[in-house]
């Protein structure tokens, strides 16, 4: 980002998300299902350097905290705990909008090692929006107690993004987490998230929509993700695009349907 | 797939019974929510307990206990199975 873009993004974050970043500070979004130890990860990384408020215009808690790694400052934004970012509770909209429009330098998705299956749903959804994803498999100590063995390298290979095992409440894996977030933020680590492949009918429809979406949205959002939302008939998301980017997609949606 | 198995609404399951999801006859937000909780076709589900009035009902899905209104559970079609 050049300076004027950076200033603009700084203003955008402040206006839409109530987030004030310092010059050169990286932003990290923290996502995860309820009860996966997300707050423990947040507290372990940011310690006492955090404050809470509300998301602008929403009655949803917004916690932010700072940490430093290798002389780089990070602002971590704790998103509401959700199972998904596709249904339309206020919490899910907040989480989705920040990952989509807040353009964090990295999104950390915390998973519960004792029920990976259900948790991977959210990780895959986030991976459809952004490639800057790091997966944190937390509660590894609980998993060990339950004789659950997780092959982290295999999971990383399957997902195509960095996967880091942690037991946040015991401080295990936190350094690797900081390092991972740092490498992704400075761009020395680039993920290639595995994309869900849909039925031929859906994939064809996506291909038909892509040229127009790319033309209208430009580099603002992942065009495949936007195509999927249009095909989903996701009115709330189309409204979000209008309010965050000032773009109307109504006619694109008509083309989709 | 056991071709001899019968499909019934999830709400008709007795406590302790295990079944597999066949289809969700739900629309919109509720359909999305149920899918997000991991109840997709083929998923094993066990009925764990029912509230005194019979509504809601608690089901075990992918190691997580989920309570569903019987009205919603009646829209989920399942296969009775005795094995995972």
PDB file of C-alpha atoms in Angstrom, chain B residues 10-81:
ATOM      1  CA  UNK B  10     -35.767 -37.012  12.979  1.00  0.00           C
ATOM      2  CA  UNK B  11     -38.390 -35.918  15.547  1.00  0.00           C
ATOM      3  CA  UNK B  12     -39.749 -39.483  15.707  1.00  0.00           C
ATOM      4  CA  UNK B  13     -36.495 -40.927  17.065  1.00  0.00           C
ATOM      5  CA  UNK B  14     -36.631 -42.524  20.503  1.00  0.00           C
ATOM      6  CA  UNK B  15     -34.030 -41.672  23.132  1.00  0.00           C
ATOM      7  CA  UNK B  16     -30.782 -43.527  22.459  1.00  0.00           C
ATOM      8  CA  UNK B  17     -31.575 -44.245  18.794  1.00  0.00           C
ATOM      9  CA  UNK B  18     -28.939 -43.544  16.176  1.00  0.00           C
ATOM     10  CA  UNK B  19     -29.705 -42.507  12.617  1.00  0.00           C
ATOM     11  CA  UNK B  20     -28.156 -40.905   9.564  1.00  0.00           C
ATOM     12  CA  UNK B  21     -29.343 -37.677   7.970  1.00  0.00           C
ATOM     13  CA  UNK B  22     -30.902 -38.213   4.538  1.00  0.00           C
ATOM     14  CA  UNK B  23     -32.267 -34.778   3.648  1.00  0.00           C
ATOM     15  CA  UNK B  24     -33.207 -31.402   5.113  1.00  0.00           C
ATOM     16  CA  UNK B  25     -36.627 -30.158   4.036  1.00  0.00           C
ATOM     17  CA  UNK B  26     -35.840 -26.741   5.437  1.00  0.00           C
ATOM     18  CA  UNK B  27     -35.377 -23.382   3.782  1.00  0.00           C
ATOM     19  CA  UNK B  28     -33.484 -20.173   4.313  1.00  0.00           C
ATOM     20  CA  UNK B  29     -31.795 -19.265   7.561  1.00  0.00           C
ATOM     21  CA  UNK B  30     -32.699 -22.385   9.507  1.00  0.00           C
ATOM     22  CA  UNK B  31     -31.427 -24.639   6.727  1.00  0.00           C
ATOM     23  CA  UNK B  32     -28.132 -22.715   6.689  1.00  0.00           C
ATOM     24  CA  UNK B  33     -27.841 -22.936  10.466  1.00  0.00           C
ATOM     25  CA  UNK B  34     -28.450 -26.697  10.561  1.00  0.00           C
ATOM     26  CA  UNK B  35     -25.892 -27.256   7.790  1.00  0.00           C
ATOM     27  CA  UNK B  36     -23.365 -25.038   9.603  1.00  0.00           C
ATOM     28  CA  UNK B  37     -23.708 -27.184  12.696  1.00  0.00           C
ATOM     29  CA  UNK B  38     -22.539 -30.111  10.589  1.00  0.00           C
ATOM     30  CA  UNK B  39     -25.856 -31.853   9.912  1.00  0.00           C
ATOM     31  CA  UNK B  40     -25.381 -32.733   6.260  1.00  0.00           C
ATOM     32  CA  UNK B  41     -26.705 -35.818   4.435  1.00  0.00           C
ATOM     33  CA  UNK B  42     -24.908 -38.889   5.749  1.00  0.00           C
ATOM     34  CA  UNK B  43     -24.139 -37.415   9.177  1.00  0.00           C
ATOM     35  CA  UNK B  44     -24.807 -39.799  12.101  1.00  0.00           C
ATOM     36  CA  UNK B  45     -27.154 -38.325  14.716  1.00  0.00           C
ATOM     37  CA  UNK B  46     -28.179 -39.763  18.082  1.00  0.00           C
ATOM     38  CA  UNK B  47     -31.206 -38.701  20.106  1.00  0.00           C
ATOM     39  CA  UNK B  48     -29.924 -38.073  23.644  1.00  0.00           C
ATOM     40  CA  UNK B  49     -32.857 -36.688  25.621  1.00  0.00           C
ATOM     41  CA  UNK B  50     -36.156 -34.876  25.387  1.00  0.00           C
ATOM     42  CA  UNK B  51     -37.447 -32.095  27.580  1.00  0.00           C
ATOM     43  CA  UNK B  52     -40.409 -33.048  29.805  1.00  0.00           C
ATOM     44  CA  UNK B  53     -42.866 -31.546  27.331  1.00  0.00           C
ATOM     45  CA  UNK B  54     -41.140 -33.383  24.477  1.00  0.00           C
ATOM     46  CA  UNK B  55     -39.881 -30.140  22.979  1.00  0.00           C
ATOM     47  CA  UNK B  56     -37.008 -29.257  22.406  1.00  0.00           C
ATOM     48  CA  UNK B  57     -35.064 -32.473  21.808  1.00  0.00           C
ATOM     49  CA  UNK B  58     -31.295 -32.874  22.334  1.00  0.00           C
ATOM     50  CA  UNK B  59     -29.292 -34.626  19.628  1.00  0.00           C
ATOM     51  CA  UNK B  60     -25.639 -35.592  19.472  1.00  0.00           C
ATOM     52  CA  UNK B  61     -24.077 -34.434  16.207  1.00  0.00           C
ATOM     53  CA  UNK B  62     -20.317 -34.729  15.609  1.00  0.00           C
ATOM     54  CA  UNK B  63     -19.593 -34.864  19.343  1.00  0.00           C
ATOM     55  CA  UNK B  64     -21.702 -31.782  20.005  1.00  0.00           C
ATOM     56  CA  UNK B  65     -25.072 -31.697  21.763  1.00  0.00           C
ATOM     57  CA  UNK B  66     -27.632 -29.678  19.812  1.00  0.00           C
ATOM     58  CA  UNK B  67     -31.184 -28.859  20.899  1.00  0.00           C
ATOM     59  CA  UNK B  68     -33.801 -28.657  18.153  1.00  0.00           C
ATOM     60  CA  UNK B  69     -37.471 -27.752  18.236  1.00  0.00           C
ATOM     61  CA  UNK B  70     -39.490 -30.829  17.384  1.00  0.00           C
ATOM     62  CA  UNK B  71     -41.221 -28.814  14.650  1.00  0.00           C
ATOM     63  CA  UNK B  72     -37.822 -28.238  12.966  1.00  0.00           C
ATOM     64  CA  UNK B  73     -36.583 -31.773  13.640  1.00  0.00           C
ATOM     65  CA  UNK B  74     -39.697 -33.119  11.900  1.00  0.00           C
ATOM     66  CA  UNK B  75     -38.442 -31.492   8.680  1.00  0.00           C
ATOM     67  CA  UNK B  76     -35.196 -33.476   8.770  1.00  0.00           C
ATOM     68  CA  UNK B  77     -35.467 -36.919   7.152  1.00  0.00           C
ATOM     69  CA  UNK B  78     -33.255 -39.669   8.545  1.00  0.00           C
ATOM     70  CA  UNK B  79     -32.426 -43.319   8.000  1.00  0.00           C
ATOM     71  CA  UNK B  80     -32.605 -45.575  11.001  1.00  0.00           C
ATOM     72  CA  UNK B  81     -29.253 -47.299  11.464  1.00  0.00           C
TER      73      UNK B  81
END
